Amino acid sequence: MNRTAFQGEKGAYSEKAALEFFDKGIELNPCQSFKEVFELVEQGTCSAGVVPIENSLTGSVHQNYDLLLKYNLTIAGEIYVRIVHCLMALKNIKLEGIKRIYSHPQALEQCQEFLEEAKDIETVPTYDTAGSAKILIEQNIKDGAAIASEQAAKDYGLQILKSGIESNHENYTRFLVLKKENPMPQKGGKTSIVFSFKDIPGALFKSLSVFALRDINLLKIESRPLHGSPWKYFFYLDFEGSLEETASRNAINHLKEITTFLKVLGSYPKAEF
């Protein structure tokens, strides 16, 4: 079975990420929520799931960081996708007649400069970029437009009023590929972990020092609230190297001596950007 779950409708950017990562030889399973993606993979209904984790303009997708902690899945890979937002509407509709623009909140944020220039037009948040395109067709909305991908316009038979409306054209989203289990790369690659520690002086410094002592390059650190314990945090960390490498294993074993909780989220090949 090579069935891959993604959040959104046909034409979503997550679908594009899945097709590019797996080279199109897969069966796709659209989901209404990120949580559903995690559930389908954990249950074995799907062999893999693809979710966004961060965008170069708007930052991290916090919900998916929380879901990585909750579900017993492993990160099997990553891929970067260039995001090009298009404004689309029903056939024969003019830009001057648009009163509302539908899209996912992150897409609306990424197109903020364009939207600020479009005075007197209401923005309507939806659950998905491609889903907003689907809404136009299903509800026959003649005074509305959607922000989605070029592929979504093709899939739903919409006309593109304007392409490349994102505020910054260096707009990329990093997607993670999730599986129940995955063989680690023998060398190189990237490892993601999450940990927490007692609130004592120098705890974070000591935690990060285990990597500096071994010349391991840190790629990202992200903090998230520890639910049920106000003002305490989990720390998500990406670093270069596989747990098949001695230096990485030693760093993790050293970190276990300092932290009160540690979970390895996965070792996987590092995507080219």
mmCIF file of C-alpha atoms in Angstrom:
data_model
loop_
_atom_site.group_PDB
_atom_site.id
_atom_site.type_symbol
_atom_site.label_atom_id
_atom_site.label_comp_id
_atom_site.label_asym_id
_atom_site.label_seq_id
_atom_site.Cartn_x
_atom_site.Cartn_y
_atom_site.Cartn_z
ATOM 1 C CA MET A 1 0.000 0.000 0.000
ATOM 2 C CA ASN A 2 1.353 3.405 -0.946
ATOM 3 C CA ARG A 3 -1.456 5.664 0.210
ATOM 4 C CA THR A 4 -0.466 9.142 1.395
ATOM 5 C CA ALA A 5 -2.587 11.477 3.516
ATOM 6 C CA PHE A 6 -2.477 15.266 3.235
ATOM 7 C CA GLN A 7 -4.575 18.100 4.644
ATOM 8 C CA GLY A 8 -6.737 19.948 2.167
ATOM 9 C CA GLU A 9 -8.569 19.430 -1.089
ATOM 10 C CA LYS A 10 -7.307 18.438 -4.519
ATOM 11 C CA GLY A 11 -4.931 21.171 -5.672
ATOM 12 C CA ALA A 12 -3.592 21.944 -2.177
ATOM 13 C CA TYR A 13 0.089 22.750 -1.725
ATOM 14 C CA SER A 14 0.377 19.680 0.531
ATOM 15 C CA GLU A 15 -0.779 17.551 -2.401
ATOM 16 C CA LYS A 16 1.956 19.103 -4.547
ATOM 17 C CA ALA A 17 4.541 18.318 -1.854
ATOM 18 C CA ALA A 18 3.390 14.689 -1.688
ATOM 19 C CA LEU A 19 3.516 14.258 -5.469
ATOM 20 C CA GLU A 20 6.984 15.802 -5.717
ATOM 21 C CA PHE A 21 8.403 13.797 -2.801
ATOM 22 C CA PHE A 22 7.052 10.418 -3.926
ATOM 23 C CA ASP A 23 7.495 11.108 -7.651
ATOM 24 C CA LYS A 24 3.733 10.797 -8.307
ATOM 25 C CA GLY A 25 3.563 7.005 -7.844
ATOM 26 C CA ILE A 26 1.100 7.178 -4.964
ATOM 27 C CA GLU A 27 -2.585 7.140 -4.078
ATOM 28 C CA LEU A 28 -3.629 10.356 -2.332
ATOM 29 C CA ASN A 29 -5.976 10.678 0.641
ATOM 30 C CA PRO A 30 -7.268 14.252 1.242
ATOM 31 C CA CYS A 31 -8.048 15.101 4.896
ATOM 32 C CA GLN A 32 -10.055 17.852 6.559
ATOM 33 C CA SER A 33 -7.487 18.493 9.303
ATOM 34 C CA PHE A 34 -3.842 17.966 10.208
ATOM 35 C CA LYS A 35 -4.980 15.758 13.095
ATOM 36 C CA GLU A 36 -6.716 13.427 10.642
ATOM 37 C CA VAL A 37 -3.459 13.059 8.693
ATOM 38 C CA PHE A 38 -1.630 11.929 11.845
ATOM 39 C CA GLU A 39 -4.465 9.580 12.820
ATOM 40 C CA LEU A 40 -4.648 7.845 9.430
ATOM 41 C CA VAL A 41 -0.910 7.171 9.419
ATOM 42 C CA GLU A 42 -0.854 5.965 13.033
ATOM 43 C CA GLN A 43 -3.821 3.643 12.376
ATOM 44 C CA GLY A 44 -2.129 2.222 9.289
ATOM 45 C CA THR A 45 -4.883 3.400 6.936
ATOM 46 C CA CYS A 46 -2.224 5.402 5.086
ATOM 47 C CA SER A 47 1.434 4.461 4.762
ATOM 48 C CA ALA A 48 2.582 8.090 4.911
ATOM 49 C CA GLY A 49 1.379 11.602 5.626
ATOM 50 C CA VAL A 50 2.596 14.999 4.430
ATOM 51 C CA VAL A 51 2.181 18.117 6.589
ATOM 52 C CA PRO A 52 3.617 21.656 6.489
ATOM 53 C CA ILE A 53 5.878 22.535 9.398
ATOM 54 C CA GLU A 54 7.193 26.023 8.572
ATOM 55 C CA ASN A 55 6.984 28.782 6.004
ATOM 56 C CA SER A 56 9.812 31.142 5.070
ATOM 57 C CA LEU A 57 7.553 34.199 5.530
ATOM 58 C CA THR A 58 5.038 33.379 8.263
ATOM 59 C CA GLY A 59 7.044 30.955 10.370
ATOM 60 C CA SER A 60 6.103 27.700 12.054
ATOM 61 C CA VAL A 61 2.866 25.737 11.849
ATOM 62 C CA HIS A 62 2.487 25.356 15.610
ATOM 63 C CA GLN A 63 -0.349 22.833 15.508
ATOM 64 C CA ASN A 64 1.835 20.317 13.714
ATOM 65 C CA TYR A 65 4.632 20.716 16.251
ATOM 66 C CA ASP A 66 2.105 19.823 18.955
ATOM 67 C CA LEU A 67 0.839 16.834 16.942
ATOM 68 C CA LEU A 68 4.392 15.525 16.477
ATOM 69 C CA LEU A 69 4.614 15.294 20.254
ATOM 70 C CA LYS A 70 1.202 13.652 20.667
ATOM 71 C CA TYR A 71 1.392 10.912 18.014
ATOM 72 C CA ASN A 72 3.862 8.037 17.812
ATOM 73 C CA LEU A 73 5.072 8.699 14.273
ATOM 74 C CA THR A 74 8.519 9.299 12.835
ATOM 75 C CA ILE A 75 9.718 11.939 10.392
ATOM 76 C CA ALA A 76 10.831 10.016 7.310
ATOM 77 C CA GLY A 77 11.719 12.935 5.058
ATOM 78 C CA GLU A 78 11.255 16.580 4.171
ATOM 79 C CA ILE A 79 10.703 18.673 1.060
ATOM 80 C CA TYR A 80 10.659 22.397 0.270
ATOM 81 C CA VAL A 81 7.944 23.710 -2.031
ATOM 82 C CA ARG A 82 7.907 27.150 -3.652
ATOM 83 C CA ILE A 83 4.564 28.813 -2.911
ATOM 84 C CA VAL A 84 3.075 30.909 -5.718
ATOM 85 C CA HIS A 85 -0.339 32.286 -4.778
ATOM 86 C CA CYS A 86 -2.897 33.040 -7.487
ATOM 87 C CA LEU A 87 -6.113 35.031 -7.266
ATOM 88 C CA MET A 88 -8.865 33.115 -9.065
ATOM 89 C CA ALA A 89 -12.583 33.386 -9.729
ATOM 90 C CA LEU A 90 -15.374 31.896 -11.830
ATOM 91 C CA LYS A 91 -15.112 32.265 -15.595
ATOM 92 C CA ASN A 92 -15.898 35.721 -17.039
ATOM 93 C CA ILE A 93 -15.697 37.445 -13.625
ATOM 94 C CA LYS A 94 -13.741 40.714 -13.505
ATOM 95 C CA LEU A 95 -11.452 41.777 -10.666
ATOM 96 C CA GLU A 96 -13.505 44.954 -10.249
ATOM 97 C CA GLY A 97 -16.550 42.888 -9.268
ATOM 98 C CA ILE A 98 -14.861 41.002 -6.417
ATOM 99 C CA LYS A 99 -16.203 41.800 -2.931
ATOM 100 C CA ARG A 100 -14.756 38.880 -0.916
ATOM 101 C CA ILE A 101 -11.539 36.867 -1.064
ATOM 102 C CA TYR A 102 -11.449 33.366 0.433
ATOM 103 C CA SER A 103 -8.367 31.434 1.536
ATOM 104 C CA HIS A 104 -6.485 29.771 4.375
ATOM 105 C CA PRO A 105 -5.351 32.273 7.065
ATOM 106 C CA GLN A 106 -1.652 31.669 6.298
ATOM 107 C CA ALA A 107 -2.195 32.371 2.600
ATOM 108 C CA LEU A 108 -4.081 35.558 3.454
ATOM 109 C CA GLU A 109 -1.182 36.615 5.669
ATOM 110 C CA GLN A 110 1.358 35.821 2.955
ATOM 111 C CA CYS A 111 -0.569 38.056 0.508
ATOM 112 C CA GLN A 112 -1.046 40.928 2.954
ATOM 113 C CA GLU A 113 0.418 43.657 0.718
ATOM 114 C CA PHE A 114 -1.869 42.728 -2.181
ATOM 115 C CA LEU A 115 -4.895 42.603 0.125
ATOM 116 C CA GLU A 116 -4.092 46.005 1.624
ATOM 117 C CA GLU A 117 -4.199 47.502 -1.861
ATOM 118 C CA ALA A 118 -7.526 45.783 -2.590
ATOM 119 C CA LYS A 119 -9.612 48.250 -0.599
ATOM 120 C CA ASP A 120 -13.207 47.479 0.400
ATOM 121 C CA ILE A 121 -12.715 43.751 -0.227
ATOM 122 C CA GLU A 122 -13.545 41.443 2.684
ATOM 123 C CA THR A 123 -11.230 38.520 3.485
ATOM 124 C CA VAL A 124 -12.859 35.227 4.486
ATOM 125 C CA PRO A 125 -10.649 32.606 6.207
ATOM 126 C CA THR A 126 -11.192 28.985 5.124
ATOM 127 C CA TYR A 127 -9.709 25.620 6.134
ATOM 128 C CA ASP A 128 -7.627 25.237 2.975
ATOM 129 C CA THR A 129 -6.364 27.181 -0.051
ATOM 130 C CA ALA A 130 -7.663 24.659 -2.583
ATOM 131 C CA GLY A 131 -10.812 24.327 -0.491
ATOM 132 C CA SER A 132 -11.499 28.020 -1.018
ATOM 133 C CA ALA A 133 -11.347 27.449 -4.784
ATOM 134 C CA LYS A 134 -13.755 24.539 -4.409
ATOM 135 C CA ILE A 135 -16.168 26.746 -2.435
ATOM 136 C CA LEU A 136 -16.434 29.201 -5.343
ATOM 137 C CA ILE A 137 -17.554 26.407 -7.667
ATOM 138 C CA GLU A 138 -19.849 24.581 -5.246
ATOM 139 C CA GLN A 139 -21.638 27.750 -4.119
ATOM 140 C CA ASN A 140 -21.424 29.537 -7.490
ATOM 141 C CA ILE A 141 -19.998 32.656 -5.837
ATOM 142 C CA LYS A 142 -19.838 35.315 -8.549
ATOM 143 C CA ASP A 143 -18.633 38.224 -6.409
ATOM 144 C CA GLY A 144 -15.877 36.263 -4.661
ATOM 145 C CA ALA A 145 -12.349 35.124 -5.436
ATOM 146 C CA ALA A 146 -9.970 32.607 -3.901
ATOM 147 C CA ILE A 147 -6.243 32.577 -3.210
ATOM 148 C CA ALA A 148 -4.799 29.185 -4.107
ATOM 149 C CA SER A 149 -2.331 27.434 -6.393
ATOM 150 C CA GLU A 150 -2.304 27.424 -10.165
ATOM 151 C CA GLN A 151 -3.093 23.708 -9.985
ATOM 152 C CA ALA A 152 -6.227 24.426 -7.930
ATOM 153 C CA ALA A 153 -7.454 26.781 -10.664
ATOM 154 C CA LYS A 154 -6.970 23.995 -13.214
ATOM 155 C CA ASP A 155 -8.611 21.361 -11.016
ATOM 156 C CA TYR A 156 -11.763 23.433 -10.412
ATOM 157 C CA GLY A 157 -12.009 25.179 -13.770
ATOM 158 C CA LEU A 158 -11.410 28.704 -12.469
ATOM 159 C CA GLN A 159 -9.771 31.618 -14.244
ATOM 160 C CA ILE A 160 -6.673 33.222 -12.758
ATOM 161 C CA LEU A 161 -7.148 36.957 -12.283
ATOM 162 C CA LYS A 162 -3.614 37.563 -11.043
ATOM 163 C CA SER A 163 -0.625 35.322 -10.363
ATOM 164 C CA GLY A 164 2.216 35.710 -7.877
ATOM 165 C CA ILE A 165 0.339 37.882 -5.376
ATOM 166 C CA GLU A 166 2.416 36.774 -2.371
ATOM 167 C CA SER A 167 4.115 39.702 -0.609
ATOM 168 C CA ASN A 168 7.552 38.138 -1.024
ATOM 169 C CA HIS A 169 8.356 35.858 -3.936
ATOM 170 C CA GLU A 170 10.961 34.027 -1.841
ATOM 171 C CA ASN A 171 8.035 32.137 -0.339
ATOM 172 C CA TYR A 172 8.759 28.507 0.522
ATOM 173 C CA THR A 173 7.103 25.967 2.784
ATOM 174 C CA ARG A 174 8.924 23.068 4.377
ATOM 175 C CA PHE A 175 6.841 19.892 4.515
ATOM 176 C CA LEU A 176 7.493 16.787 6.619
ATOM 177 C CA VAL A 177 6.819 13.230 5.486
ATOM 178 C CA LEU A 178 5.513 11.083 8.350
ATOM 179 C CA LYS A 179 5.520 7.296 8.700
ATOM 180 C CA LYS A 180 5.053 4.758 11.499
ATOM 181 C CA GLU A 181 8.669 3.645 11.094
ATOM 182 C CA ASN A 182 11.564 4.504 8.838
ATOM 183 C CA PRO A 183 15.177 3.308 8.462
ATOM 184 C CA MET A 184 17.697 5.948 9.514
ATOM 185 C CA PRO A 185 20.258 7.276 7.018
ATOM 186 C CA GLN A 186 23.709 5.802 7.678
ATOM 187 C CA LYS A 187 25.405 9.205 7.684
ATOM 188 C CA GLY A 188 24.555 12.836 7.076
ATOM 189 C CA GLY A 189 20.938 13.851 6.971
ATOM 190 C CA LYS A 190 19.021 15.594 9.693
ATOM 191 C CA THR A 191 17.593 14.609 13.083
ATOM 192 C CA SER A 192 14.629 16.192 14.883
ATOM 193 C CA ILE A 193 14.001 15.867 18.620
ATOM 194 C CA VAL A 194 11.802 17.406 21.322
ATOM 195 C CA PHE A 195 12.796 17.761 24.978
ATOM 196 C CA SER A 196 12.068 19.585 28.235
ATOM 197 C CA PHE A 197 14.007 20.201 31.435
ATOM 198 C CA LYS A 198 13.685 21.541 34.965
ATOM 199 C CA ASP A 199 13.452 25.323 35.229
ATOM 200 C CA ILE A 200 16.919 25.912 36.649
ATOM 201 C CA PRO A 201 19.672 28.384 35.678
ATOM 202 C CA GLY A 202 21.714 27.300 32.680
ATOM 203 C CA ALA A 203 19.478 24.368 31.687
ATOM 204 C CA LEU A 204 19.003 25.470 28.075
ATOM 205 C CA PHE A 205 22.681 26.408 27.741
ATOM 206 C CA LYS A 206 23.754 22.983 29.012
ATOM 207 C CA SER A 207 21.263 21.259 26.696
ATOM 208 C CA LEU A 208 22.608 22.989 23.610
ATOM 209 C CA SER A 209 26.226 22.564 24.714
ATOM 210 C CA VAL A 210 26.065 18.789 24.169
ATOM 211 C CA PHE A 211 25.947 19.526 20.440
ATOM 212 C CA ALA A 212 28.580 22.285 20.452
ATOM 213 C CA LEU A 213 31.013 19.979 22.272
ATOM 214 C CA ARG A 214 30.781 17.548 19.344
ATOM 215 C CA ASP A 215 30.785 20.157 16.548
ATOM 216 C CA ILE A 216 27.211 19.269 15.580
ATOM 217 C CA ASN A 217 25.459 22.013 13.645
ATOM 218 C CA LEU A 218 22.065 23.088 15.002
ATOM 219 C CA LEU A 219 19.570 23.981 12.262
ATOM 220 C CA LYS A 220 16.522 25.154 14.198
ATOM 221 C CA ILE A 221 15.131 25.472 17.712
ATOM 222 C CA GLU A 222 11.469 26.089 18.478
ATOM 223 C CA SER A 223 9.725 26.378 21.859
ATOM 224 C CA ARG A 224 6.114 25.357 22.526
ATOM 225 C CA PRO A 225 4.087 25.653 25.757
ATOM 226 C CA LEU A 226 3.996 22.590 27.993
ATOM 227 C CA HIS A 227 0.244 22.112 28.361
ATOM 228 C CA GLY A 228 -0.886 22.013 31.984
ATOM 229 C CA SER A 229 2.263 23.772 33.210
ATOM 230 C CA PRO A 230 2.039 27.531 32.564
ATOM 231 C CA TRP A 231 5.294 29.213 31.507
ATOM 232 C CA LYS A 232 7.092 25.909 30.997
ATOM 233 C CA TYR A 233 8.103 24.759 27.531
ATOM 234 C CA PHE A 234 9.033 21.934 25.211
ATOM 235 C CA PHE A 235 11.952 22.614 22.873
ATOM 236 C CA TYR A 236 11.974 21.225 19.350
ATOM 237 C CA LEU A 237 15.419 20.959 17.804
ATOM 238 C CA ASP A 238 16.747 20.057 14.339
ATOM 239 C CA PHE A 239 20.427 19.219 13.931
ATOM 240 C CA GLU A 240 22.691 17.906 11.183
ATOM 241 C CA GLY A 241 23.509 14.220 11.395
ATOM 242 C CA SER A 242 21.887 10.817 11.756
ATOM 243 C CA LEU A 243 21.519 8.786 14.943
ATOM 244 C CA GLU A 244 23.479 6.093 13.093
ATOM 245 C CA GLU A 245 26.512 8.360 13.635
ATOM 246 C CA THR A 246 28.470 8.074 16.879
ATOM 247 C CA ALA A 247 28.641 11.825 17.565
ATOM 248 C CA SER A 248 24.865 12.196 17.247
ATOM 249 C CA ARG A 249 24.158 9.202 19.506
ATOM 250 C CA ASN A 250 26.583 10.458 22.123
ATOM 251 C CA ALA A 251 25.001 13.910 22.051
ATOM 252 C CA ILE A 252 21.532 12.434 22.597
ATOM 253 C CA ASN A 253 22.740 10.205 25.443
ATOM 254 C CA HIS A 254 24.406 13.226 27.053
ATOM 255 C CA LEU A 255 21.213 15.266 26.611
ATOM 256 C CA LYS A 256 19.186 12.555 28.383
ATOM 257 C CA GLU A 257 21.271 13.198 31.510
ATOM 258 C CA ILE A 258 20.181 16.852 31.519
ATOM 259 C CA THR A 259 16.551 16.720 30.409
ATOM 260 C CA THR A 260 13.416 15.421 32.119
ATOM 261 C CA PHE A 261 11.848 14.364 28.801
ATOM 262 C CA LEU A 262 13.289 13.586 25.378
ATOM 263 C CA LYS A 263 11.704 12.131 22.241
ATOM 264 C CA VAL A 264 13.441 11.497 18.926
ATOM 265 C CA LEU A 265 11.057 12.535 16.147
ATOM 266 C CA GLY A 266 13.174 11.079 13.353
ATOM 267 C CA SER A 267 16.445 10.912 11.451
ATOM 268 C CA TYR A 268 15.965 11.446 7.727
ATOM 269 C CA PRO A 269 17.672 12.688 4.539
ATOM 270 C CA LYS A 270 18.163 16.446 4.428
ATOM 271 C CA ALA A 271 16.246 18.033 1.550
ATOM 272 C CA GLU A 272 18.000 20.309 -0.911
ATOM 273 C CA PHE A 273 16.910 23.925 -0.956
#
